PDB file of C-alpha atoms in Angstrom:
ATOM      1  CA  UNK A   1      -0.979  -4.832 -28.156  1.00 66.00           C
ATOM      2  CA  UNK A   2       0.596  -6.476 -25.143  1.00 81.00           C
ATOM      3  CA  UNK A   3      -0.488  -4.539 -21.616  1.00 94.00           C
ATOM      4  CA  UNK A   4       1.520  -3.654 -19.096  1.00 97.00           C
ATOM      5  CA  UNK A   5       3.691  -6.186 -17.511  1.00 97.00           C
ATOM      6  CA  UNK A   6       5.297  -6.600 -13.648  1.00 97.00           C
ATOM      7  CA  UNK A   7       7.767  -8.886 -12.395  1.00 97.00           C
ATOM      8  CA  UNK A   8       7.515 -10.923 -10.280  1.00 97.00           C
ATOM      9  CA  UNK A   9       4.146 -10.889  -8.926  1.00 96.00           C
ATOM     10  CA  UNK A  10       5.104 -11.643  -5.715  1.00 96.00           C
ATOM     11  CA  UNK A  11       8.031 -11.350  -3.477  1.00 96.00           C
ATOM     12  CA  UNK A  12       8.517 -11.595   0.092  1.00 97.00           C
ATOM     13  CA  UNK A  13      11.520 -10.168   1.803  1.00 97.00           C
ATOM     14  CA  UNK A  14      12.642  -9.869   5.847  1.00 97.00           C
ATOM     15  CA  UNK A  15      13.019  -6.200   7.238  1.00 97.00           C
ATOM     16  CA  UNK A  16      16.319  -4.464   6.118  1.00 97.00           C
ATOM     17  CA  UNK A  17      16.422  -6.161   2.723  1.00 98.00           C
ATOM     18  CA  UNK A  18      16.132  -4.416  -0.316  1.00 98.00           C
ATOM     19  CA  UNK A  19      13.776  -4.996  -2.978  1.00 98.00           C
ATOM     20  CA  UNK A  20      13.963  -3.836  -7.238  1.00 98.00           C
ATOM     21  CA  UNK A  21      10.617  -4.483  -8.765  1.00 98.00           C
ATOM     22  CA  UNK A  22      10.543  -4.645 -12.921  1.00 98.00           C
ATOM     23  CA  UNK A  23       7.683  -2.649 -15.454  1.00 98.00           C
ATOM     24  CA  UNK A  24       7.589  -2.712 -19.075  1.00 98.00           C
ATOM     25  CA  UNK A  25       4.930  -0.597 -20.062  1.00 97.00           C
ATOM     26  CA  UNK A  26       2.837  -0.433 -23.147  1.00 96.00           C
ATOM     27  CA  UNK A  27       4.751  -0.436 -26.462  1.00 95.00           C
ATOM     28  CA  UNK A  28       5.032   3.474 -27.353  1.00 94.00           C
ATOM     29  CA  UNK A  29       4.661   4.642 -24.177  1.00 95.00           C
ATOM     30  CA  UNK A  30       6.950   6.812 -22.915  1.00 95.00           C
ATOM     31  CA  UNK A  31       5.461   7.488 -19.072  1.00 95.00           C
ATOM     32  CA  UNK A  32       6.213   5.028 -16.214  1.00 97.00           C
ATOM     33  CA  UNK A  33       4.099   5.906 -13.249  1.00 96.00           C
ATOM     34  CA  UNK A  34       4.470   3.969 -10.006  1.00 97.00           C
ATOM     35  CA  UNK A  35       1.724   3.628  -7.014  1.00 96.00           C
ATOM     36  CA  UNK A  36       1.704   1.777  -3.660  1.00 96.00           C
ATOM     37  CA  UNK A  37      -1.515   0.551  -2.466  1.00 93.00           C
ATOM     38  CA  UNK A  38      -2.729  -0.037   0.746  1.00 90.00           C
ATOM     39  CA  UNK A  39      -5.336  -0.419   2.468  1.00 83.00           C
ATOM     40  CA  UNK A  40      -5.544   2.493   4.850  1.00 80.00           C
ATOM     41  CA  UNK A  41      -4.001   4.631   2.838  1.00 82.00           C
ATOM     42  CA  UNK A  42      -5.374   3.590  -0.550  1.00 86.00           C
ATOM     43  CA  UNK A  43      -3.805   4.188  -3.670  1.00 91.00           C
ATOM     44  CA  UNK A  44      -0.814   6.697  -3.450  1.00 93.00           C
ATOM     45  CA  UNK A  45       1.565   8.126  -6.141  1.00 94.00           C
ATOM     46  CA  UNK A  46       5.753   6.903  -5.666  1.00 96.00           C
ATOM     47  CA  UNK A  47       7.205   8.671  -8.686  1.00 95.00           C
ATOM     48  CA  UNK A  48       7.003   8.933 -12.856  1.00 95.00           C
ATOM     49  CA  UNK A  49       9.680   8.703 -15.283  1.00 96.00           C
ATOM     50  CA  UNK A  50       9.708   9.848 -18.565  1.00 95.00           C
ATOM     51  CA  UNK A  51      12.636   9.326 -21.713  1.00 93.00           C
ATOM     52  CA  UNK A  52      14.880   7.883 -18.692  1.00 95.00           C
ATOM     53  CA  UNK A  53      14.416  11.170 -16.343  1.00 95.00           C
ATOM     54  CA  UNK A  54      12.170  11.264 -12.849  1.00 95.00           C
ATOM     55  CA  UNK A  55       9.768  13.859 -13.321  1.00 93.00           C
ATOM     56  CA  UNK A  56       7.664  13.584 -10.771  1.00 92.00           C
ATOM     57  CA  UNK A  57       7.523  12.776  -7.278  1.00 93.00           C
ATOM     58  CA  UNK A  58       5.413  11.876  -4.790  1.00 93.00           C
ATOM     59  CA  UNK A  59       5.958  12.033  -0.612  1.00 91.00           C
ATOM     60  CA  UNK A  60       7.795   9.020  -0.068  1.00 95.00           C
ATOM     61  CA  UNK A  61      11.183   8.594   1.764  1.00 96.00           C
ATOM     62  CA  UNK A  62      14.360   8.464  -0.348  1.00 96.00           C
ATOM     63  CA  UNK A  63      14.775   4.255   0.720  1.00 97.00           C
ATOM     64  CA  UNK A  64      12.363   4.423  -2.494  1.00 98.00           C
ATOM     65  CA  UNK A  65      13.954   5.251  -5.594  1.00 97.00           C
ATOM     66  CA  UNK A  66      13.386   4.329  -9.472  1.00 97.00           C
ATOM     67  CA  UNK A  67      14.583   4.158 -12.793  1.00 97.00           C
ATOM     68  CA  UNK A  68      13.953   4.224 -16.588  1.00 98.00           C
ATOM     69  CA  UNK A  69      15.378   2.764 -19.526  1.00 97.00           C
ATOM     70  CA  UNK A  70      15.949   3.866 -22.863  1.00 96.00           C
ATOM     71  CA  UNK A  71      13.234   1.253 -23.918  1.00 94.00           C
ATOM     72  CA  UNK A  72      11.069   2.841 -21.392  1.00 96.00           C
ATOM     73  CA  UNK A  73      11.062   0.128 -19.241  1.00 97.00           C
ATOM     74  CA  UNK A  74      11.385   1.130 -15.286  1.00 98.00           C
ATOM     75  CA  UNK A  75      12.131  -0.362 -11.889  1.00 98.00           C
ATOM     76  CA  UNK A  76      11.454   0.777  -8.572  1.00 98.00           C
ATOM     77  CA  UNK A  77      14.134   0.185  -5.505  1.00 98.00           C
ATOM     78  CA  UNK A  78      13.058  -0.078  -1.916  1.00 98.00           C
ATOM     79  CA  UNK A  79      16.180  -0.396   0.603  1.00 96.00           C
ATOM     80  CA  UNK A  80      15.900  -0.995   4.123  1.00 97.00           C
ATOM     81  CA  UNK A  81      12.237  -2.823   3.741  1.00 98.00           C
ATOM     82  CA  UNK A  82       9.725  -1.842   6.835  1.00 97.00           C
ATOM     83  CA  UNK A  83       7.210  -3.715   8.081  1.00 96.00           C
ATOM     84  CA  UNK A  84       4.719  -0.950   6.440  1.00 95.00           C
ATOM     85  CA  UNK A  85       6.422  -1.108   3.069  1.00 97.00           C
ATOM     86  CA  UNK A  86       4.005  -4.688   2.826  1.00 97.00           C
ATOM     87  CA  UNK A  87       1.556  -3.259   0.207  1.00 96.00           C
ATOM     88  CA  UNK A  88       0.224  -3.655  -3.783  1.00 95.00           C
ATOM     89  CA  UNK A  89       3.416  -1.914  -5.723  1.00 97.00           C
ATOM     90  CA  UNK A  90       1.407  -1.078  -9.642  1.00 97.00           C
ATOM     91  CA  UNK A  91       3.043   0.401 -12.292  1.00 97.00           C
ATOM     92  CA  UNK A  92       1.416   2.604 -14.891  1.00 96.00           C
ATOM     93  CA  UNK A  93       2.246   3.886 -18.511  1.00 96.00           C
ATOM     94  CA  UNK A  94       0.657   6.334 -20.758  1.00 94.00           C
ATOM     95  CA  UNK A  95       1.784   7.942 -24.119  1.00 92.00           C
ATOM     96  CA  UNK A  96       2.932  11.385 -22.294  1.00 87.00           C
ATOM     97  CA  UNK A  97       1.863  11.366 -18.911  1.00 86.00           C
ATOM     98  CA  UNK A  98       0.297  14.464 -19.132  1.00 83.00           C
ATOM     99  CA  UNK A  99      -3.655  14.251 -18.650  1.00 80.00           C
ATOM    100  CA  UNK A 100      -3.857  11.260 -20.549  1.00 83.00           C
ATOM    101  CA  UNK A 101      -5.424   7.866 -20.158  1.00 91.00           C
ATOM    102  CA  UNK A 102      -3.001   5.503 -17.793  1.00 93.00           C
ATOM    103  CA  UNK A 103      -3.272   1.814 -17.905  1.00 95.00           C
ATOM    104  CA  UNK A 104      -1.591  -0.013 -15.184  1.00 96.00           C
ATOM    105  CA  UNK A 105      -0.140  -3.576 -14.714  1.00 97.00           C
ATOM    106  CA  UNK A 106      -1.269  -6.179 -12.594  1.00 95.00           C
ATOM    107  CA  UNK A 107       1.147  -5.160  -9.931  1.00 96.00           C
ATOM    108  CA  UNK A 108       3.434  -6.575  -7.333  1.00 96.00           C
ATOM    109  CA  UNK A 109       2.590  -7.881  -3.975  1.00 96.00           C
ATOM    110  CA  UNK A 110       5.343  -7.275  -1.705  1.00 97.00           C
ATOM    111  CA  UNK A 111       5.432  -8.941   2.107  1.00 97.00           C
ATOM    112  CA  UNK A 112       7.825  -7.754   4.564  1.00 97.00           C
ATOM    113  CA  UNK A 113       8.489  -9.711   7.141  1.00 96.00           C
TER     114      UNK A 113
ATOM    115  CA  UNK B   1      -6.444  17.145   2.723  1.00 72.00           C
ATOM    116  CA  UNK B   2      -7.954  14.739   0.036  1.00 84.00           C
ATOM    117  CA  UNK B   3      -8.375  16.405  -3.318  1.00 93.00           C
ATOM    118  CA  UNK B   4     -10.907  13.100  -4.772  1.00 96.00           C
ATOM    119  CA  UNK B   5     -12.987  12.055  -2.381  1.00 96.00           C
ATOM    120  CA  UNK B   6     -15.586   9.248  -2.586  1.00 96.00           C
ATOM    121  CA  UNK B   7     -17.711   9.675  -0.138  1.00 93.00           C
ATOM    122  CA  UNK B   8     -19.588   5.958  -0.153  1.00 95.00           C
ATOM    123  CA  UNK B   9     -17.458   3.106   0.945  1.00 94.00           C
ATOM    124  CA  UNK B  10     -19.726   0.727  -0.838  1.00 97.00           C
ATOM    125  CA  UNK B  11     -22.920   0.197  -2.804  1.00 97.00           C
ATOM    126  CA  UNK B  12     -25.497  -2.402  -3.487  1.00 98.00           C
ATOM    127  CA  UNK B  13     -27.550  -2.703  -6.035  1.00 98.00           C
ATOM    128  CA  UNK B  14     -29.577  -5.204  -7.627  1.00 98.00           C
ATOM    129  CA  UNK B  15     -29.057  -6.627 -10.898  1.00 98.00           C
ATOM    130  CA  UNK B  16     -30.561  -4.989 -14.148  1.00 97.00           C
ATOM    131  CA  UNK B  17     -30.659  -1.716 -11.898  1.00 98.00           C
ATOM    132  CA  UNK B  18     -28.714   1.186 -12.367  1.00 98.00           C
ATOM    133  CA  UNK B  19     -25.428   1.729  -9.909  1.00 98.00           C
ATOM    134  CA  UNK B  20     -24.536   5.487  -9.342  1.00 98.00           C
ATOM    135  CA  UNK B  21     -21.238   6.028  -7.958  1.00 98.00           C
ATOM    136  CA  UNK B  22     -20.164   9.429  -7.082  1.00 98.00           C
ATOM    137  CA  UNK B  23     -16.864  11.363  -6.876  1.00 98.00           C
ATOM    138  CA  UNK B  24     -16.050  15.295  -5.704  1.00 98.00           C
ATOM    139  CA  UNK B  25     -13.288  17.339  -6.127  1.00 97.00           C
ATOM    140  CA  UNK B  26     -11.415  19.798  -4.611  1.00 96.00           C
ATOM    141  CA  UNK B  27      -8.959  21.231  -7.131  1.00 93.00           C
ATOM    142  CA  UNK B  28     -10.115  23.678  -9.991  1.00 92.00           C
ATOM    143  CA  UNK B  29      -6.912  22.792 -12.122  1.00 91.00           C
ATOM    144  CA  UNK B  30      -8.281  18.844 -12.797  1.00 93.00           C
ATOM    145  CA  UNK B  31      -8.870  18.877 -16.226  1.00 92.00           C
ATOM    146  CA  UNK B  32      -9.147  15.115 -16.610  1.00 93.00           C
ATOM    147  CA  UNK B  33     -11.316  12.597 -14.629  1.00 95.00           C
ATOM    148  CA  UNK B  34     -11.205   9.093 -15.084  1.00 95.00           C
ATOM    149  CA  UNK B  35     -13.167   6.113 -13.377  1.00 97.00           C
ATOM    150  CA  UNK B  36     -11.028   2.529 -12.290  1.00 97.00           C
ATOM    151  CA  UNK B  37     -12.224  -0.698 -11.805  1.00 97.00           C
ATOM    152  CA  UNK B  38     -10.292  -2.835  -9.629  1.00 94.00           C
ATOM    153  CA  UNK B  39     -10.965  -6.381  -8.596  1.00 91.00           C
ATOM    154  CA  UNK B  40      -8.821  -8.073  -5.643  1.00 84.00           C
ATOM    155  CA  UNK B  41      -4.790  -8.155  -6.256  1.00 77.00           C
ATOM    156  CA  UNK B  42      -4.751  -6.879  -9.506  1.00 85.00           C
ATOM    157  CA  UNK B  43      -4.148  -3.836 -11.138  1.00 91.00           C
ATOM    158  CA  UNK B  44      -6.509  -1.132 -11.706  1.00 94.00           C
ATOM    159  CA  UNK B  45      -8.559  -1.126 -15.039  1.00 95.00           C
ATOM    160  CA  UNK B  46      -9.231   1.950 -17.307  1.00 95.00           C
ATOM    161  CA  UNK B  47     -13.402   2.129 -17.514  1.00 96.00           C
ATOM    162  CA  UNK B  48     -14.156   5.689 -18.680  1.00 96.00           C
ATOM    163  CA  UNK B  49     -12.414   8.690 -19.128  1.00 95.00           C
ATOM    164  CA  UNK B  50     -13.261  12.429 -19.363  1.00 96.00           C
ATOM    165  CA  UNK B  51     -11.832  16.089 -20.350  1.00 94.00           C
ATOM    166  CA  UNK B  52     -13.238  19.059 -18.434  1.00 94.00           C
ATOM    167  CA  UNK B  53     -14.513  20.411 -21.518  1.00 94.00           C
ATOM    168  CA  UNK B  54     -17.497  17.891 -22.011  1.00 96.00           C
ATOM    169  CA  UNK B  55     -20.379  17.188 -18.942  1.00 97.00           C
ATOM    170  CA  UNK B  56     -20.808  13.918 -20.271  1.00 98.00           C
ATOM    171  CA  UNK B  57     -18.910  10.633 -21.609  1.00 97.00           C
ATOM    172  CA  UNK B  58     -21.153   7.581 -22.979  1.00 97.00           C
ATOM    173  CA  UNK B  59     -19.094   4.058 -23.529  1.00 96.00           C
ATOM    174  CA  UNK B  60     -21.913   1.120 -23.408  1.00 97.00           C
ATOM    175  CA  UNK B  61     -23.296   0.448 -20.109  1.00 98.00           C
ATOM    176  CA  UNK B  62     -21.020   3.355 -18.689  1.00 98.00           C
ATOM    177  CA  UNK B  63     -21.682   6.981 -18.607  1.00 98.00           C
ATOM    178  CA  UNK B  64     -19.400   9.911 -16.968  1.00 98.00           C
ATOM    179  CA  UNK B  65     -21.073  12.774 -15.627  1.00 98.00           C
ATOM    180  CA  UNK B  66     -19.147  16.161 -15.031  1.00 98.00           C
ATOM    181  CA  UNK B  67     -20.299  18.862 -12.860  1.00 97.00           C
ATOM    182  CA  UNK B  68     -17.573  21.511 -13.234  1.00 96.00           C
ATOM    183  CA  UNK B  69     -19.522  23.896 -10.542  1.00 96.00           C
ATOM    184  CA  UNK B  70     -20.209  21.615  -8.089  1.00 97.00           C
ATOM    185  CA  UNK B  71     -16.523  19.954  -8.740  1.00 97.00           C
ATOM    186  CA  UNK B  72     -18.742  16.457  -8.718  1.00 98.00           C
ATOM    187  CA  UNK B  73     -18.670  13.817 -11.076  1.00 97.00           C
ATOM    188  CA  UNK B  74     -20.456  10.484 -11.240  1.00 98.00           C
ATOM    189  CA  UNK B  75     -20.411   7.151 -13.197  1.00 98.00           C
ATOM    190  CA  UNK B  76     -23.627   5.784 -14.372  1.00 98.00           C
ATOM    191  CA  UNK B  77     -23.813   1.618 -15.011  1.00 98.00           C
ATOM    192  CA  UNK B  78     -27.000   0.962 -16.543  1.00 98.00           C
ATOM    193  CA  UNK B  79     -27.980  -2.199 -16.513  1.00 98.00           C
ATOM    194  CA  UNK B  80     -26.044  -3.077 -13.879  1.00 98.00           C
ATOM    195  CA  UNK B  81     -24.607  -6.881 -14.229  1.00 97.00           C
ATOM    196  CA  UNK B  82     -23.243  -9.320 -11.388  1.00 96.00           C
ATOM    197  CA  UNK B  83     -19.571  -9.551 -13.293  1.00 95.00           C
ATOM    198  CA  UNK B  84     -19.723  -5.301 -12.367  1.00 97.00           C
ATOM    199  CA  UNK B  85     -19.119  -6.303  -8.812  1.00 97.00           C
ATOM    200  CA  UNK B  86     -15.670  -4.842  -7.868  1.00 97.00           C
ATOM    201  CA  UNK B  87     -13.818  -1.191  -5.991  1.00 96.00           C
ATOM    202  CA  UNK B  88     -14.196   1.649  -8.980  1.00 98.00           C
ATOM    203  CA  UNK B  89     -11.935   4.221  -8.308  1.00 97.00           C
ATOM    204  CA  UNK B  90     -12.442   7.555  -9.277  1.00 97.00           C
ATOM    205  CA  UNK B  91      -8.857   9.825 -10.678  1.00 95.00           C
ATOM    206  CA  UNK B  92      -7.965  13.458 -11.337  1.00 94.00           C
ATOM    207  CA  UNK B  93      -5.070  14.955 -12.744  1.00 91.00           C
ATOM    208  CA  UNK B  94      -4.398  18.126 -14.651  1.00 86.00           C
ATOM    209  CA  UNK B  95      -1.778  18.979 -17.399  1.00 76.00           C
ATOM    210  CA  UNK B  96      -0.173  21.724 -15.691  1.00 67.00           C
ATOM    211  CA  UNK B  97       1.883  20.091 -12.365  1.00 67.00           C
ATOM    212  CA  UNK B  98       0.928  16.921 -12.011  1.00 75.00           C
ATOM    213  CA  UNK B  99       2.515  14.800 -14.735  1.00 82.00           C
ATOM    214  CA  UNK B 100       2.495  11.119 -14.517  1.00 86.00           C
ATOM    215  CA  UNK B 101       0.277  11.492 -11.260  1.00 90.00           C
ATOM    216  CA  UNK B 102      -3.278  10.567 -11.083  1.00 91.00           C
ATOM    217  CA  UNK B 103      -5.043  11.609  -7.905  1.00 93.00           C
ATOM    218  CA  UNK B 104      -7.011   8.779  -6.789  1.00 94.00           C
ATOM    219  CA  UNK B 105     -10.424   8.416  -4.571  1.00 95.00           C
ATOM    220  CA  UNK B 106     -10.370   6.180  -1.655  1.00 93.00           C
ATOM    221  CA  UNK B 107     -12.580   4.089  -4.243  1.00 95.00           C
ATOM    222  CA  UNK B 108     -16.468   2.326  -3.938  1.00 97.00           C
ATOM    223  CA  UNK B 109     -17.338  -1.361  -3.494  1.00 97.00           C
ATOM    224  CA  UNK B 110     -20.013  -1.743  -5.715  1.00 98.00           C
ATOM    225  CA  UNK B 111     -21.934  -5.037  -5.046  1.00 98.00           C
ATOM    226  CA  UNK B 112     -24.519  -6.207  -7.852  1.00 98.00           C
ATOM    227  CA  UNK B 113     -27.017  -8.676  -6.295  1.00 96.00           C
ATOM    228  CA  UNK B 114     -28.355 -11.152  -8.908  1.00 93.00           C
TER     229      UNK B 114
END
């Protein structure tokens, strides 16, 4: 079974941009989780989508925003890039989302400039 | 206020030894704990998992260890191997509020010295 996959791998944009960042997650899994990592702040939850509806949501501005398909596969919009938005951008899926096991993609690095 | 706290930055330990990393929580609701491995720019990777109805997980080299009481947990690497080297992570979440949202640990750099 293929893992989860991210696209592109790397991207670097200039401050004010705007940034969409791609996830297809596991075959049959239905929840898209997304995490920025950095490192002061470590790993920290963005949002999670599940059958094409945000469930969840972490404490993140509204510049960041995301999406599902009916396929389950999900992208994540930043507008209006920061400096601080520079960070490890890692998707995760799982079956339901609900206390079960996620398994996350190899993420994307994003550089602001 | 951080609900998974790892209290060790790092750890070294010698190969063929055992590496203890530990983990405490805050929340009473976690129901599910799970340990990460992570090595440099890439994603983290699913080690160990387990439900707040067992005290312990085996899987190989890797054992979980729950403490409900003391809202502790620890994973066990016995022996421990050189390749081991990388940040684990150590995750909460619980079934009633926080779908879709694992609450991570600052995380451990675990060093094995051959």
């Amino acid at each position: 079974k293929a893992g989860v996959t991210q696209t592109p791998r790397y991207l670097i944009k200039t401050r004010g941009q705007q940034v969409t960042l791609s996830c297809s997650p596991i075959s049959g899994h239905r929840s898209v989780s997304w995490y920025q990592q950095t490192p002061g702040q470590g790993l920290q939850f963005l949002f999670e989508y599940f059958s094409e509806t945000q469930r969840n949501k972490g404490n993140f501005p509204g510049r960041f925003s995301g999406r599902q398909f009916s396929n389950s596969r999900s992208e994540m919009n930043v507008s209006t890039l920061e400096l601080g938005d520079s960070a490890l951008y890692l998707c995760a899926s799982s079956l339901t989302g609900n206390s079960d096991t996620q398994y996350f993609g190899p993420g994307t690095r994003l550089t602001v400039l | 206020d951080q609900q998974v706290k790892q209290n060790s930055p790092s750890l070294s330990v010698q190969e063929g030894r055992i590496s203890i990393l530990n983990c405490d929580y805050t929340n009473s609701m976690f129901d599910y704990f799970l340990w990460y491995k992570k090595y440099p720019a890439e994603g983290p990777t699913f080690l160990i998992s387990i439900s707040s109805i067992k005290d312990k997980n085996e899987d190989g080299r890797f054992t979980v260890f729950l403490n409900k009481s003391a809202k502790h947990l620890s994973l066990h690497i016995v022996p421990s191997q050189p390749g081991d080297s990388a940040v684990y992570f150590c995750a909460a979440s619980d079934s009633g509020g926080s779908q879709g949202n694992l609450i991570f640990g600052k995380g451990t750099k675990l060093s094995v010295k051959p």
